[in-house]
Coordinates of C-alpha atoms in Angstrom, one line a residue:
Chain A
M837 CA -3.2 -7.8 23.5
C838 CA -4.3 -3.9 23.2
T839 CA -2.7 -2.7 25.9
S840 CA 0.4 -3.6 26.6
I841 CA 1.4 -2.3 22.6
S842 CA 4.3 0.2 22.6
W843 CA 6.2 1.2 19.8
V844 CA 9.9 1.6 19.2
D845 CA 10.9 4.6 16.7
Y846 CA 13.6 5.1 14.6
T847 CA 12.7 8.4 13.1
L848 CA 14.9 9.6 15.3
N849 CA 18.1 7.8 13.7
E850 CA 17.2 8.9 10.6
A851 CA 17.0 12.4 11.5
I852 CA 20.3 13.0 12.5
K853 CA 21.7 10.8 9.5
K854 CA 19.9 14.1 7.6
A855 CA 22.0 16.1 9.9
V856 CA 18.3 18.2 11.1
S857 CA 19.4 21.1 13.3
W858 CA 19.3 20.8 17.3
S859 CA 15.7 22.9 17.2
Q860 CA 14.3 20.3 14.7
L861 CA 15.3 17.3 16.5
A862 CA 13.7 19.5 19.4
M863 CA 10.4 19.7 17.2
I864 CA 10.7 15.8 16.2
V865 CA 11.1 14.5 19.7
R866 CA 8.1 16.7 20.6
Y867 CA 6.1 16.1 18.3
L868 CA 7.1 12.5 18.9
A869 CA 6.4 12.4 22.1
Q870 CA 2.6 14.1 21.3
I871 CA 1.5 10.7 19.5
G872 CA 3.0 8.3 22.0
V873 CA 6.9 7.2 21.1
Y874 CA 9.4 7.3 24.0
T875 CA 11.8 5.5 22.6
G876 CA 13.6 4.2 19.8
D877 CA 17.2 3.5 18.9
V878 CA 20.1 5.7 17.1
W879 CA 22.9 4.1 15.6
L880 CA 26.5 5.1 17.9
N881 CA 27.9 5.6 14.6
D882 CA 25.5 8.0 13.4
W883 CA 24.8 10.0 16.7
N884 CA 28.7 10.6 17.1
Y885 CA 28.8 12.2 13.9
Y886 CA 25.9 14.0 14.3
L887 CA 27.5 15.6 18.0
E888 CA 30.8 16.0 15.9
H889 CA 29.4 18.1 13.2
N890 CA 26.5 20.3 15.3
S891 CA 29.0 20.6 18.8
S892 CA 27.5 24.3 18.9
D893 CA 24.8 25.1 20.4
Q894 CA 24.0 21.6 21.5
D895 CA 20.5 21.6 24.2
T896 CA 21.1 19.3 27.3
T897 CA 17.9 18.8 28.4
L898 CA 17.1 17.2 25.1
L899 CA 20.3 15.5 25.1
S900 CA 19.3 14.2 28.1
Y901 CA 16.0 13.3 27.1
I902 CA 17.1 11.2 24.4
K903 CA 20.3 9.8 26.5
N904 CA 17.0 8.5 28.5
G905 CA 14.2 7.5 26.3
W906 CA 16.2 6.2 23.7
R907 CA 18.8 3.1 23.5
I908 CA 22.3 3.2 21.5
K909 CA 22.9 0.5 19.0
I910 CA 26.2 -0.8 17.9
F911 CA 27.7 -3.6 16.0
A912 CA 29.0 -6.4 17.8
G913 CA 32.1 -7.6 17.1
R914 CA 33.6 -4.0 15.7
G915 CA 35.1 -2.7 19.4
E916 CA 32.0 -0.3 20.2
T917 CA 31.5 -1.5 23.8
E918 CA 33.4 0.9 25.0
A919 CA 32.2 3.6 23.3
A920 CA 29.0 3.1 23.6
I921 CA 29.3 3.2 27.3
A922 CA 30.5 6.4 26.9
S923 CA 28.2 7.5 25.2
G924 CA 26.1 8.0 28.0
F925 CA 22.6 6.3 27.1
S926 CA 20.8 4.6 29.0
S927 CA 20.5 1.1 27.5
I928 CA 22.5 0.3 24.9
I929 CA 21.7 -2.3 22.2
L930 CA 23.8 -4.8 20.5
S931 CA 23.3 -5.2 16.8
W932 CA 24.3 -9.5 16.3
Q933 CA 24.3 -11.2 13.1
Y934 CA 24.7 -15.1 13.1
S935 CA 27.9 -15.6 10.9
P936 CA 31.3 -17.8 10.5
W937 CA 33.4 -13.9 11.9
Q938 CA 30.6 -13.3 14.8
S939 CA 30.7 -16.6 16.8
E940 CA 28.5 -17.2 20.2
K941 CA 31.7 -16.9 22.1
M942 CA 32.8 -13.7 20.7
L943 CA 28.5 -12.3 21.5
E944 CA 29.9 -13.5 25.2
R945 CA 32.4 -11.3 25.3
E946 CA 30.3 -8.5 23.7
L947 CA 27.8 -9.0 26.7
K948 CA 30.3 -9.4 29.0
A949 CA 32.3 -5.8 28.4
L950 CA 28.4 -4.5 28.7
S951 CA 28.0 -6.2 32.1
G952 CA 25.9 -3.9 35.1
K953 CA 24.4 -1.7 32.1
K954 CA 20.7 -2.2 30.1
I955 CA 21.5 -4.4 27.3
Y956 CA 19.0 -5.5 24.7
L957 CA 20.2 -7.6 21.8
S958 CA 19.3 -7.3 18.2
F959 CA 19.1 -10.6 16.1
L960 CA 19.8 -9.3 12.1
D961 CA 17.9 -12.0 10.1
A962 CA 15.9 -13.6 12.8
G963 CA 14.0 -15.3 11.2
E964 CA 16.7 -18.0 10.1
Y965 CA 17.8 -19.0 13.3
T966 CA 16.2 -22.7 14.1
K967 CA 14.3 -23.8 17.3
D968 CA 17.9 -25.4 18.5
D969 CA 19.6 -22.4 18.2
W970 CA 17.1 -19.8 20.0
R971 CA 17.4 -23.0 22.7
R972 CA 21.3 -22.7 22.5
L973 CA 20.5 -18.6 23.6
W974 CA 18.3 -18.5 25.6
P975 CA 20.2 -19.1 29.0
L976 CA 23.2 -17.0 27.5
L977 CA 20.9 -14.4 27.1
Q978 CA 19.7 -14.7 30.7
K979 CA 23.2 -15.1 32.5
Y980 CA 23.8 -11.7 31.1
H981 CA 20.5 -10.2 32.1
V982 CA 19.6 -9.3 28.9
K983 CA 16.2 -7.4 28.5
G984 CA 14.4 -8.0 25.8
L985 CA 15.3 -9.6 22.0
L986 CA 14.9 -7.6 19.2
Y987 CA 13.9 -9.8 16.7
S988 CA 15.1 -8.1 13.2
D989 CA 14.2 -9.1 9.3
G990 CA 17.3 -7.1 8.3
R991 CA 17.1 -8.3 4.6
S992 CA 13.2 -8.1 4.5
S993 CA 13.1 -11.3 3.6
M994 CA 10.1 -12.5 5.7
D995 CA 6.3 -12.2 4.8
A996 CA 3.2 -12.5 6.4
L997 CA 2.5 -16.2 7.6
G998 CA 6.2 -16.9 7.6
T999 CA 6.5 -13.9 10.3
Y1000 CA 3.5 -15.1 12.3
N1001 CA 4.2 -18.5 12.4
K1002 CA 8.0 -17.8 13.2
L1003 CA 7.1 -15.0 15.8
T1004 CA 4.2 -17.9 17.4
E1005 CA 7.1 -20.7 17.2
I1006 CA 9.8 -18.4 19.5
Q1007 CA 7.1 -17.4 22.2
K1008 CA 6.7 -20.3 23.4
S1009 CA 10.3 -20.8 24.3
A1010 CA 11.5 -16.7 24.8
V1011 CA 12.7 -15.9 28.5
L1012 CA 12.9 -12.6 27.6
P1013 CA 10.4 -10.1 25.9
I1014 CA 10.4 -10.0 21.4
E1015 CA 10.1 -6.8 19.9
F1016 CA 9.7 -6.9 16.3
H1017 CA 11.9 -5.5 13.9
G1018 CA 10.8 -5.4 10.1
H1019 CA 11.9 -3.6 6.9
N1020 CA 10.3 -2.8 3.9
A1021 CA 12.5 -3.6 0.7
Y1022 CA 9.3 -5.3 -0.6
G1023 CA 6.7 -2.9 0.5
L1024 CA 5.8 -6.2 3.1
A1025 CA 6.5 -4.5 6.7
T1026 CA 3.5 -2.8 7.8
A1027 CA 1.4 -6.6 6.8
N1028 CA 4.7 -8.7 8.9
A1029 CA 4.2 -6.1 11.9
L1030 CA 0.5 -7.3 11.8
S1031 CA 1.4 -10.8 12.0
A1032 CA 4.1 -9.7 14.7
L1033 CA 1.5 -8.1 17.0
R1034 CA -1.4 -10.8 15.9
A1035 CA 1.4 -14.0 17.6
G1036 CA 1.8 -11.7 20.8
I1037 CA 4.1 -9.5 20.4
S1038 CA 3.8 -6.3 21.8
R1039 CA 6.9 -4.4 20.6
I1040 CA 7.0 -3.2 17.0
T1041 CA 9.6 -0.7 15.9
G1042 CA 9.0 1.7 12.4
S1043 CA 9.2 5.0 12.0
V1044 CA 6.9 8.0 10.6
G1045 CA 6.2 7.7 6.9
G1046 CA 8.4 4.1 7.0
I1047 CA 11.2 6.8 6.0
G1048 CA 15.0 4.5 6.4
S1049 CA 12.6 1.4 5.0
H1050 CA 10.9 0.9 8.5
T1051 CA 7.3 -0.2 9.1
P1052 CA 5.3 3.4 8.6
L1053 CA 4.3 4.1 11.9
E1054 CA 1.1 5.7 10.7
E1055 CA 0.4 2.2 8.8
I1056 CA 1.3 -0.1 12.0
W1057 CA -1.5 2.0 14.2
M1058 CA -4.7 2.2 11.7
V1059 CA -3.6 -1.5 11.1
S1060 CA -3.6 -2.3 14.8
K1061 CA -7.3 -0.5 15.3
Y1062 CA -9.2 -1.4 12.5
F1063 CA -7.9 -5.8 12.4
L1064 CA -7.1 -5.9 15.5
G1065 CA -9.6 -3.5 17.3
C1066 CA -6.8 -2.1 19.5
K1067 CA -7.5 1.1 20.8
V1068 CA -4.1 3.1 19.8
L1069 CA -4.6 5.4 17.7
P1070 CA -2.8 8.6 19.6
N1071 CA -4.8 11.8 19.0
H1072 CA -4.1 13.8 15.6
F1073 CA -1.6 11.6 14.6
A1074 CA -1.5 12.0 11.1
D1075 CA -0.6 15.8 11.3
Y1076 CA 2.0 15.1 13.8
C1077 CA 3.2 12.8 11.2
R1078 CA 3.2 14.8 8.5
K1079 CA 5.2 17.6 10.5
I1080 CA 7.7 15.7 11.4
L1081 CA 8.6 14.7 7.5
I1082 CA 8.4 18.2 7.0
C1083 CA 10.7 19.0 9.5
L1084 CA 13.0 16.0 7.8
G1085 CA 12.7 17.9 4.7
V1086 CA 10.8 14.3 3.3
M1087 CA 8.4 15.2 1.1
I1088 CA 5.6 12.7 1.4
P1089 CA 3.7 11.1 -2.0
G1090 CA 0.1 12.2 -2.2
N1091 CA -1.1 8.7 -2.4
K1092 CA 0.9 7.9 0.9
A1093 CA -1.5 5.0 2.4
I1094 CA -3.3 7.3 5.6
I1095 CA -1.0 10.5 5.2
G1096 CA -1.2 11.2 1.8
S1097 CA -2.2 14.4 0.8
E1098 CA -4.6 13.0 -1.9
I1099 CA -5.7 9.5 -0.4
F1100 CA -9.4 11.5 -0.2
S1101 CA -9.5 12.9 -4.4
H1102 CA -11.7 10.8 -6.0
E1103 CA -12.2 11.8 -9.7
S1104 CA -13.6 8.8 -11.6
G1105 CA -17.2 8.7 -12.7
I1106 CA -18.2 5.5 -10.5
H1107 CA -16.5 7.0 -7.4
V1108 CA -17.3 10.4 -6.9
D1109 CA -21.6 8.8 -7.7
G1110 CA -20.7 6.4 -4.8
I1111 CA -18.9 8.7 -2.6
T1112 CA -21.7 11.2 -2.9
K1113 CA -23.8 8.1 -2.1
N1114 CA -22.3 7.2 1.0
P1115 CA -18.4 7.4 1.4
Q1116 CA -18.3 4.0 2.4
L1117 CA -18.6 2.4 -1.1
Y1118 CA -14.9 4.0 -1.8
E1119 CA -13.6 5.0 1.6
A1120 CA -11.7 2.2 3.9
F1121 CA -11.8 5.0 6.7
S1122 CA -12.8 9.0 6.9
P1123 CA -11.0 11.5 6.2
Q1124 CA -11.5 13.2 8.8
E1125 CA -9.8 10.3 11.2
V1126 CA -6.3 11.3 9.8
G1127 CA -6.9 14.7 9.5
L1128 CA -7.8 15.6 5.7
T1129 CA -10.6 16.3 3.8
R1130 CA -12.0 14.6 0.7
K1131 CA -11.7 16.4 -2.5
L1132 CA -13.9 15.8 -5.4
V1133 CA -12.2 16.1 -8.4
I1134 CA -13.2 16.9 -12.2
G1135 CA -11.2 15.6 -14.8
K1136 CA -10.6 13.1 -17.7
H1137 CA -12.4 9.9 -16.1
S1138 CA -15.1 12.2 -14.1
G1139 CA -18.6 11.1 -15.0
S1140 CA -22.1 13.1 -14.9
A1141 CA -22.9 12.2 -11.7
A1142 CA -20.1 14.1 -10.7
L1143 CA -20.5 17.4 -12.4
R1144 CA -24.3 17.7 -11.1
Y1145 CA -23.1 17.5 -8.0
K1146 CA -20.2 20.3 -8.5
L1147 CA -22.1 22.3 -9.7
Q1148 CA -25.8 21.8 -7.7
E1149 CA -23.1 22.9 -5.1
W1150 CA -22.9 26.8 -6.8
K1151 CA -26.6 26.6 -7.1
L1152 CA -25.9 25.6 -11.3
G1153 CA -28.5 23.6 -13.2
L1154 CA -28.1 21.2 -15.9
S1155 CA -30.1 19.5 -18.5
T1156 CA -29.5 16.1 -20.1
E1157 CA -28.2 17.4 -22.8
Q1158 CA -25.8 19.5 -21.0
S1159 CA -24.5 17.6 -19.1
K1160 CA -23.4 15.4 -22.0
R1161 CA -21.6 18.2 -24.2
L1162 CA -20.4 19.5 -20.9
L1163 CA -18.7 16.4 -20.3
K1164 CA -17.3 16.1 -23.7
E1165 CA -15.4 19.4 -23.0
V1166 CA -14.4 18.5 -19.5
R1167 CA -12.3 15.2 -20.7
E1168 CA -11.5 17.0 -23.9
M1169 CA -9.7 19.9 -21.8
A1170 CA -8.0 16.9 -19.4
T1171 CA -6.7 15.4 -22.2
V1172 CA -5.2 18.0 -23.6
Q1173 CA -4.0 19.7 -20.3
K1174 CA -2.6 16.3 -19.0
T1175 CA -4.3 17.1 -15.4
A1176 CA -7.6 17.9 -13.6
I1177 CA -9.8 20.7 -14.7
S1178 CA -9.6 23.8 -11.9
D1179 CA -13.3 24.6 -10.8
Y1180 CA -12.5 28.5 -12.4
Q1181 CA -12.5 26.5 -15.7
L1182 CA -15.1 24.1 -15.0
K1183 CA -17.2 27.2 -14.1
K1184 CA -16.0 28.9 -18.0
L1185 CA -17.1 25.5 -19.6
Y1186 CA -20.1 25.4 -18.2
F1187 CA -21.2 29.0 -18.6
K1188 CA -19.9 28.2 -22.5
T1189 CA -22.1 24.8 -22.7
V1190 CA -25.4 26.7 -21.3
S1191 CA -25.1 29.1 -23.6
E1192 CA -24.9 26.9 -26.9
V1193 CA -26.9 24.3 -25.9
Chain B
M495 CA 2.4 -20.5 -13.9
L496 CA 0.5 -16.9 -11.9
E497 CA 0.3 -14.6 -14.3
L498 CA -0.1 -10.3 -13.9
V499 CA -2.2 -8.5 -15.4
D500 CA -1.1 -4.5 -15.6
T501 CA -4.2 -2.1 -15.4
T502 CA -1.8 1.0 -15.0
L503 CA -3.5 2.3 -18.0
R504 CA -7.1 1.7 -16.7
D505 CA -7.2 2.3 -13.0
G506 CA -3.7 3.5 -12.9
E507 CA -5.0 6.4 -14.6
Q508 CA -8.1 6.7 -12.9
A509 CA -6.1 7.8 -9.7
A510 CA -7.1 12.0 -9.3
G511 CA -5.6 14.4 -11.7
I512 CA -3.6 11.8 -13.7
V513 CA -3.9 12.0 -17.5
F514 CA -1.6 10.3 -20.1
S515 CA -1.7 10.9 -23.2
P516 CA -2.5 8.8 -26.3
D517 CA 1.3 8.7 -26.5
E518 CA 1.9 7.8 -23.7
K519 CA -0.3 5.2 -23.1
L520 CA 1.1 3.4 -26.3
E521 CA 4.6 4.2 -24.8
I522 CA 3.7 2.7 -21.6
A523 CA 2.1 -0.6 -23.2
K524 CA 5.2 -0.8 -25.4
R525 CA 7.4 -0.8 -22.2
L526 CA 4.9 -3.4 -20.6
S527 CA 5.1 -5.7 -23.8
A528 CA 8.6 -5.3 -24.4
A529 CA 8.2 -6.3 -20.1
G530 CA 6.9 -9.8 -20.9
I531 CA 3.3 -8.3 -18.8
P532 CA 1.3 -11.0 -20.9
W533 CA -2.5 -8.5 -20.2
I534 CA -2.6 -4.8 -20.2
E535 CA -6.0 -3.7 -19.2
A536 CA -5.8 -0.6 -21.1
G537 CA -8.9 1.6 -20.4
T538 CA -12.7 2.1 -20.7
P539 CA -13.7 2.8 -24.1
A540 CA -17.2 4.3 -23.1
M541 CA -14.8 6.9 -22.0
G542 CA -15.5 8.5 -25.7
Q543 CA -14.4 8.7 -28.9
A544 CA -10.6 9.6 -28.0
E545 CA -10.1 6.2 -25.4
Q546 CA -11.7 4.1 -28.1
A547 CA -8.7 5.7 -30.8
A548 CA -5.7 5.0 -28.3
I549 CA -6.9 1.3 -27.6
K550 CA -7.3 0.9 -31.3
E551 CA -3.5 2.2 -31.5
M552 CA -2.6 -0.3 -28.9
H553 CA -4.4 -2.8 -30.7
G554 CA -2.6 -2.0 -34.1
A555 CA 1.4 -1.3 -32.7
G556 CA 2.2 -5.4 -32.7
L557 CA 2.2 -5.5 -29.1
T558 CA 2.4 -9.5 -27.5
S559 CA 0.6 -8.0 -24.8
K560 CA -3.3 -9.1 -24.9
I561 CA -5.1 -6.1 -24.8
V562 CA -7.9 -5.4 -22.5
T563 CA -10.5 -3.0 -21.8
W564 CA -12.6 -2.2 -19.0
N565 CA -16.4 -2.0 -18.9
R566 CA -19.0 -1.7 -17.0
A567 CA -22.1 -4.7 -17.0
V568 CA -24.2 -2.1 -19.7
E569 CA -24.7 -2.1 -23.7
G570 CA -23.6 0.8 -24.4
D571 CA -19.9 0.4 -22.8
I572 CA -20.1 -2.9 -24.2
L573 CA -20.6 -1.4 -27.9
A574 CA -18.2 1.0 -27.2
S575 CA -15.2 -1.9 -26.7
I576 CA -16.4 -3.3 -29.7
A577 CA -16.0 0.0 -31.3
A578 CA -12.4 0.2 -30.0
E579 CA -11.9 -3.0 -31.6
S580 CA -10.8 -5.2 -28.5
S581 CA -12.0 -8.4 -28.4
F582 CA -10.8 -9.0 -24.3
L583 CA -13.4 -7.5 -22.0
H584 CA -13.7 -6.9 -18.2
I585 CA -17.1 -6.9 -17.0
S586 CA -17.5 -5.4 -13.6
I587 CA -20.4 -5.6 -11.5
P588 CA -20.3 -4.8 -7.7
V589 CA -21.1 -7.9 -5.5
S590 CA -21.1 -6.3 -2.0
D591 CA -24.1 -5.5 -0.3
L592 CA -22.9 -2.4 0.3
H593 CA -22.5 -1.7 -3.3
I594 CA -25.4 -2.8 -4.7
T595 CA -28.2 -1.6 -2.3
E596 CA -26.2 1.7 -1.0
K597 CA -24.1 2.5 -4.9
L598 CA -26.9 1.0 -7.5
K599 CA -29.7 0.9 -5.4
K600 CA -30.8 -2.4 -6.6
S601 CA -30.8 -5.9 -5.9
R602 CA -28.7 -9.1 -6.2
E603 CA -31.3 -10.5 -8.3
W604 CA -31.0 -7.5 -10.8
V605 CA -26.9 -7.5 -10.9
I606 CA -27.0 -11.1 -12.0
K607 CA -29.8 -10.7 -14.4
E608 CA -27.5 -7.6 -16.1
M609 CA -24.0 -9.0 -15.2
R610 CA -25.3 -12.1 -17.3
A611 CA -26.9 -10.2 -20.9
A612 CA -23.5 -8.5 -20.6
I613 CA -21.5 -11.2 -21.0
L614 CA -23.8 -12.7 -23.4
L615 CA -23.8 -9.4 -25.7
A616 CA -19.9 -9.6 -25.5
K617 CA -20.0 -13.0 -26.1
S618 CA -22.1 -12.5 -29.5
F619 CA -19.6 -10.8 -30.7
G620 CA -16.9 -13.4 -30.4
C621 CA -15.0 -11.3 -27.2
T622 CA -13.4 -13.5 -24.4
V623 CA -15.2 -12.3 -21.5
F624 CA -13.1 -11.4 -17.9
L625 CA -16.1 -10.9 -15.1
G626 CA -14.6 -8.3 -12.7
A627 CA -16.4 -8.3 -9.0
E628 CA -15.9 -5.3 -7.6
D629 CA -15.6 -4.8 -4.0
A630 CA -15.7 -8.7 -3.3
S631 CA -13.9 -8.2 -0.2
R632 CA -16.6 -7.2 1.9
A633 CA -19.1 -9.5 0.0
D634 CA -20.8 -12.4 0.7
T635 CA -18.5 -15.4 -0.2
E636 CA -21.5 -17.3 -0.9
F637 CA -22.8 -14.5 -3.3
F638 CA -19.3 -14.4 -4.8
L639 CA -19.4 -17.8 -6.1
K640 CA -22.8 -17.6 -7.2
V641 CA -22.3 -14.8 -9.5
T642 CA -18.3 -17.1 -10.7
D643 CA -20.9 -19.7 -11.4
I644 CA -23.4 -17.9 -13.4
A645 CA -20.9 -16.1 -15.4
E646 CA -19.0 -19.3 -15.9
K647 CA -21.7 -20.7 -17.8
A648 CA -22.6 -17.4 -20.0
G649 CA -19.1 -17.9 -20.8
A650 CA -16.7 -16.1 -18.7
V651 CA -13.1 -17.5 -18.6
R652 CA -12.1 -15.6 -15.6
V653 CA -13.4 -13.4 -12.6
R654 CA -11.7 -10.8 -10.3
Y655 CA -11.7 -10.7 -6.9
A656 CA -10.9 -7.2 -6.4
D657 CA -10.1 -5.8 -2.6
T658 CA -11.5 -2.6 -4.2
V659 CA -11.2 -0.4 -0.8
G660 CA -8.0 -2.7 0.3
C661 CA -9.4 -3.8 3.5
L662 CA -8.1 -7.1 3.6
E663 CA -4.8 -8.6 5.8
P664 CA -2.9 -11.3 4.2
L665 CA -3.6 -14.0 6.6
A666 CA -7.6 -13.8 5.7
A667 CA -6.5 -12.9 2.1
Q668 CA -4.5 -16.1 1.8
K669 CA -7.4 -18.1 3.3
I670 CA -10.6 -16.6 1.8
I671 CA -8.6 -16.8 -1.9
S672 CA -7.7 -20.4 -0.8
R673 CA -11.1 -21.0 -0.2
L674 CA -13.0 -19.3 -3.0
T675 CA -10.0 -20.7 -5.1
A676 CA -11.3 -24.4 -4.4
K677 CA -15.0 -23.8 -5.4
S678 CA -14.7 -21.5 -7.9
S679 CA -15.9 -22.0 -11.4
L680 CA -13.3 -19.3 -12.9
P681 CA -9.7 -19.0 -11.9
I682 CA -9.1 -15.7 -9.8
E683 CA -7.4 -12.6 -9.9
F684 CA -6.3 -10.5 -7.4
H685 CA -6.9 -6.9 -7.3
G686 CA -5.5 -5.1 -4.0
H687 CA -5.2 -1.6 -3.2
N688 CA -3.0 0.0 -0.7
D689 CA -5.5 2.0 1.7
F690 CA -3.6 0.3 4.7
G691 CA -0.4 -0.4 3.0
M692 CA -0.7 -3.8 2.8
A693 CA -1.7 -4.4 -1.2
V694 CA 1.8 -5.7 -2.7
A695 CA 1.7 -8.6 1.0
N696 CA -2.2 -9.0 -0.3
S697 CA -1.1 -10.1 -3.1
L698 CA 1.3 -12.5 -2.3
A699 CA -1.4 -13.8 0.0
A700 CA -3.5 -14.3 -2.9
A701 CA -0.5 -15.7 -4.7
E702 CA -0.2 -18.5 -1.6
G703 CA -3.9 -18.8 -1.7
G704 CA -4.1 -20.1 -5.1
A705 CA -4.7 -17.0 -7.6
Q706 CA -4.1 -18.0 -10.6
F707 CA -3.7 -14.1 -11.5
I708 CA -2.1 -10.6 -9.7
S709 CA -3.3 -7.9 -11.9
G710 CA -1.7 -4.1 -10.1
T711 CA -0.3 -0.5 -11.7
I712 CA 3.2 0.3 -12.5
A713 CA 4.7 2.3 -9.6
G714 CA 1.4 1.5 -7.6
I715 CA -0.5 4.6 -8.7
G716 CA -4.2 4.7 -9.1
E717 CA -7.4 6.0 -6.6
R718 CA -6.7 7.3 -2.7
A719 CA -3.8 5.6 -2.0
G720 CA -3.3 3.3 -4.9
N721 CA -3.1 -0.1 -6.6
A722 CA -0.4 -3.1 -5.6
A723 CA 2.6 -1.8 -7.7
L724 CA 3.3 -4.3 -10.1
E725 CA 7.0 -4.5 -10.1
K726 CA 6.6 -4.6 -5.9
V727 CA 4.3 -7.6 -6.6
L728 CA 6.9 -9.1 -8.8
K729 CA 9.9 -8.7 -7.4
A730 CA 8.6 -10.4 -3.9
L731 CA 7.4 -13.1 -5.7
T732 CA 10.3 -13.7 -7.2
E733 CA 12.8 -13.3 -4.6
L734 CA 10.9 -14.5 -1.3
S735 CA 8.5 -16.8 -3.0
A736 CA 10.6 -18.4 -5.6
Y737 CA 7.8 -18.1 -8.4
Q738 CA 8.5 -18.1 -11.9
T739 CA 7.6 -15.8 -14.7
R740 CA 9.0 -14.6 -17.7
I741 CA 8.3 -11.5 -16.7
K742 CA 11.3 -9.1 -16.8
L743 CA 11.7 -7.2 -13.4
E744 CA 14.1 -5.1 -14.6
H745 CA 12.0 -3.5 -17.4
L746 CA 9.2 -3.0 -15.4
K747 CA 11.6 -1.3 -13.1
E748 CA 12.5 0.8 -15.5
T749 CA 8.9 1.2 -17.2
A750 CA 8.1 2.6 -12.9
K751 CA 10.4 5.4 -13.5
Y752 CA 8.9 6.7 -16.8
V753 CA 5.6 5.9 -15.3
N754 CA 7.0 8.3 -11.9
M755 CA 7.8 10.5 -14.4
L756 CA 5.0 11.4 -16.3
V757 CA 2.9 11.2 -12.9
G758 CA 5.6 13.9 -11.1
S759 CA 6.1 11.9 -8.6

């Protein structure tokens, strides 16, 4: 399973929506390539709007790279097929939703209009389709040589078990490769992507940092490694993710899983005591793996072990009595200033305490 | 009915660099109570008199939520909770061999002995005791069940299954919790962390597996990548899984905005 996994990007679409410059777009594409992401989807409307408002200094090499690697995505039933063909992208992905105003006849008309092109089909709310629906649809998709099907959880309405069951079921009758496209409104996208991989789906969509409510790519990479044993972690992936988010002007929360700058900051007494004995006690993976560093923070929740450890680093000793007194002072200061204690403050408090006790 | 346990003021505040003032703690507790959260883990009295004073203030604030304090299985911690006038005590012990041998440098037997003594001490003051099984997701499940059984006999009424480093995934979480619920002598509370970005999914799976309590923090604040964000858990539980709770989602979302403002994210 691991060898065939690939990723379909939605970061680039967020970049063009944010109207980044051509040079930033080129950087994002380059960083994505560094982390093994060479393909993705961009919406026709977003793409055209971007081109219209960034008509000067177009980077033709970049344009050609994107048009060959990414797919142009259109809504079925909106008369966008001609514009999609005219866009020059080598692959077109048609987004379809089963509804009273989008009949299968209409789908067939659109597929016919795209004949001769490399066509993919995205099914919004695919989880709502029954076995009979799929059985009816497969011949139609084969007739128009659809290359692949994007199984989309458009409303984030699937959970891990449901995703696994539904994708396992569809795989039994599928006549073309399936990709899983999760959304993250409920915070379940990573778990759902893991279920998709477990069900045998090998193409997963996502975006760096999960921007645009997609599956965070960095999370699904780590999850693939730790829960499926797949060696899919691109080198320095966390660093490239951070660089891409900087290009996009997106602030990463300090506690963002996998790439947040504070996920290896430890303050509470019990945790720091544990970390200094064996980091595995309170870390699921090492900071080195994601290019971060561990920080031991002194603050309101510190214990005496943390103080001793920190002071030992500076070759400063501490008696039991001094430790109690210093801890009290540290907690009081952290509570008053409502944040952690800096090294400078700790040293000042230490020398004050030592002189008094 | 599934119940939610909020630990924003305890595990949430333990995130490096986060400190709530006593007034902010009280305000968060009031908002949680107004939202209908039945259980608030409000802090660790053993941290000192200031923490005890903040907890005492919550006890006197007329909240409908029950205030729980966090303790190690240590006499001093229990007495600090009593000094903070608490009657609902969470007593935490590590249950994985990794934690028992590498952190405590002790044995399973030692842990059981200390746990039992701590529960009996808390019970002697008339307290209601909840057991916290730290690092349960990396522990031998038979040992978890043994500890739970002994805790129940000593008088504990609930056990927290803590996925301390967030190393579970939902399909496994559902299976494990389902198996444990069938065998456990105490109702199970699931406590998830977000290291792989799956805390909400794991909480949902644990509820499906039969956990009667789910704990988390507002806005998902907490150690490292944080805890399961309680407002997301509630949203997913009610909108995707049709669970019924009396908790007001809109109030929790507003509380999340308030907490985010306080922690500056």
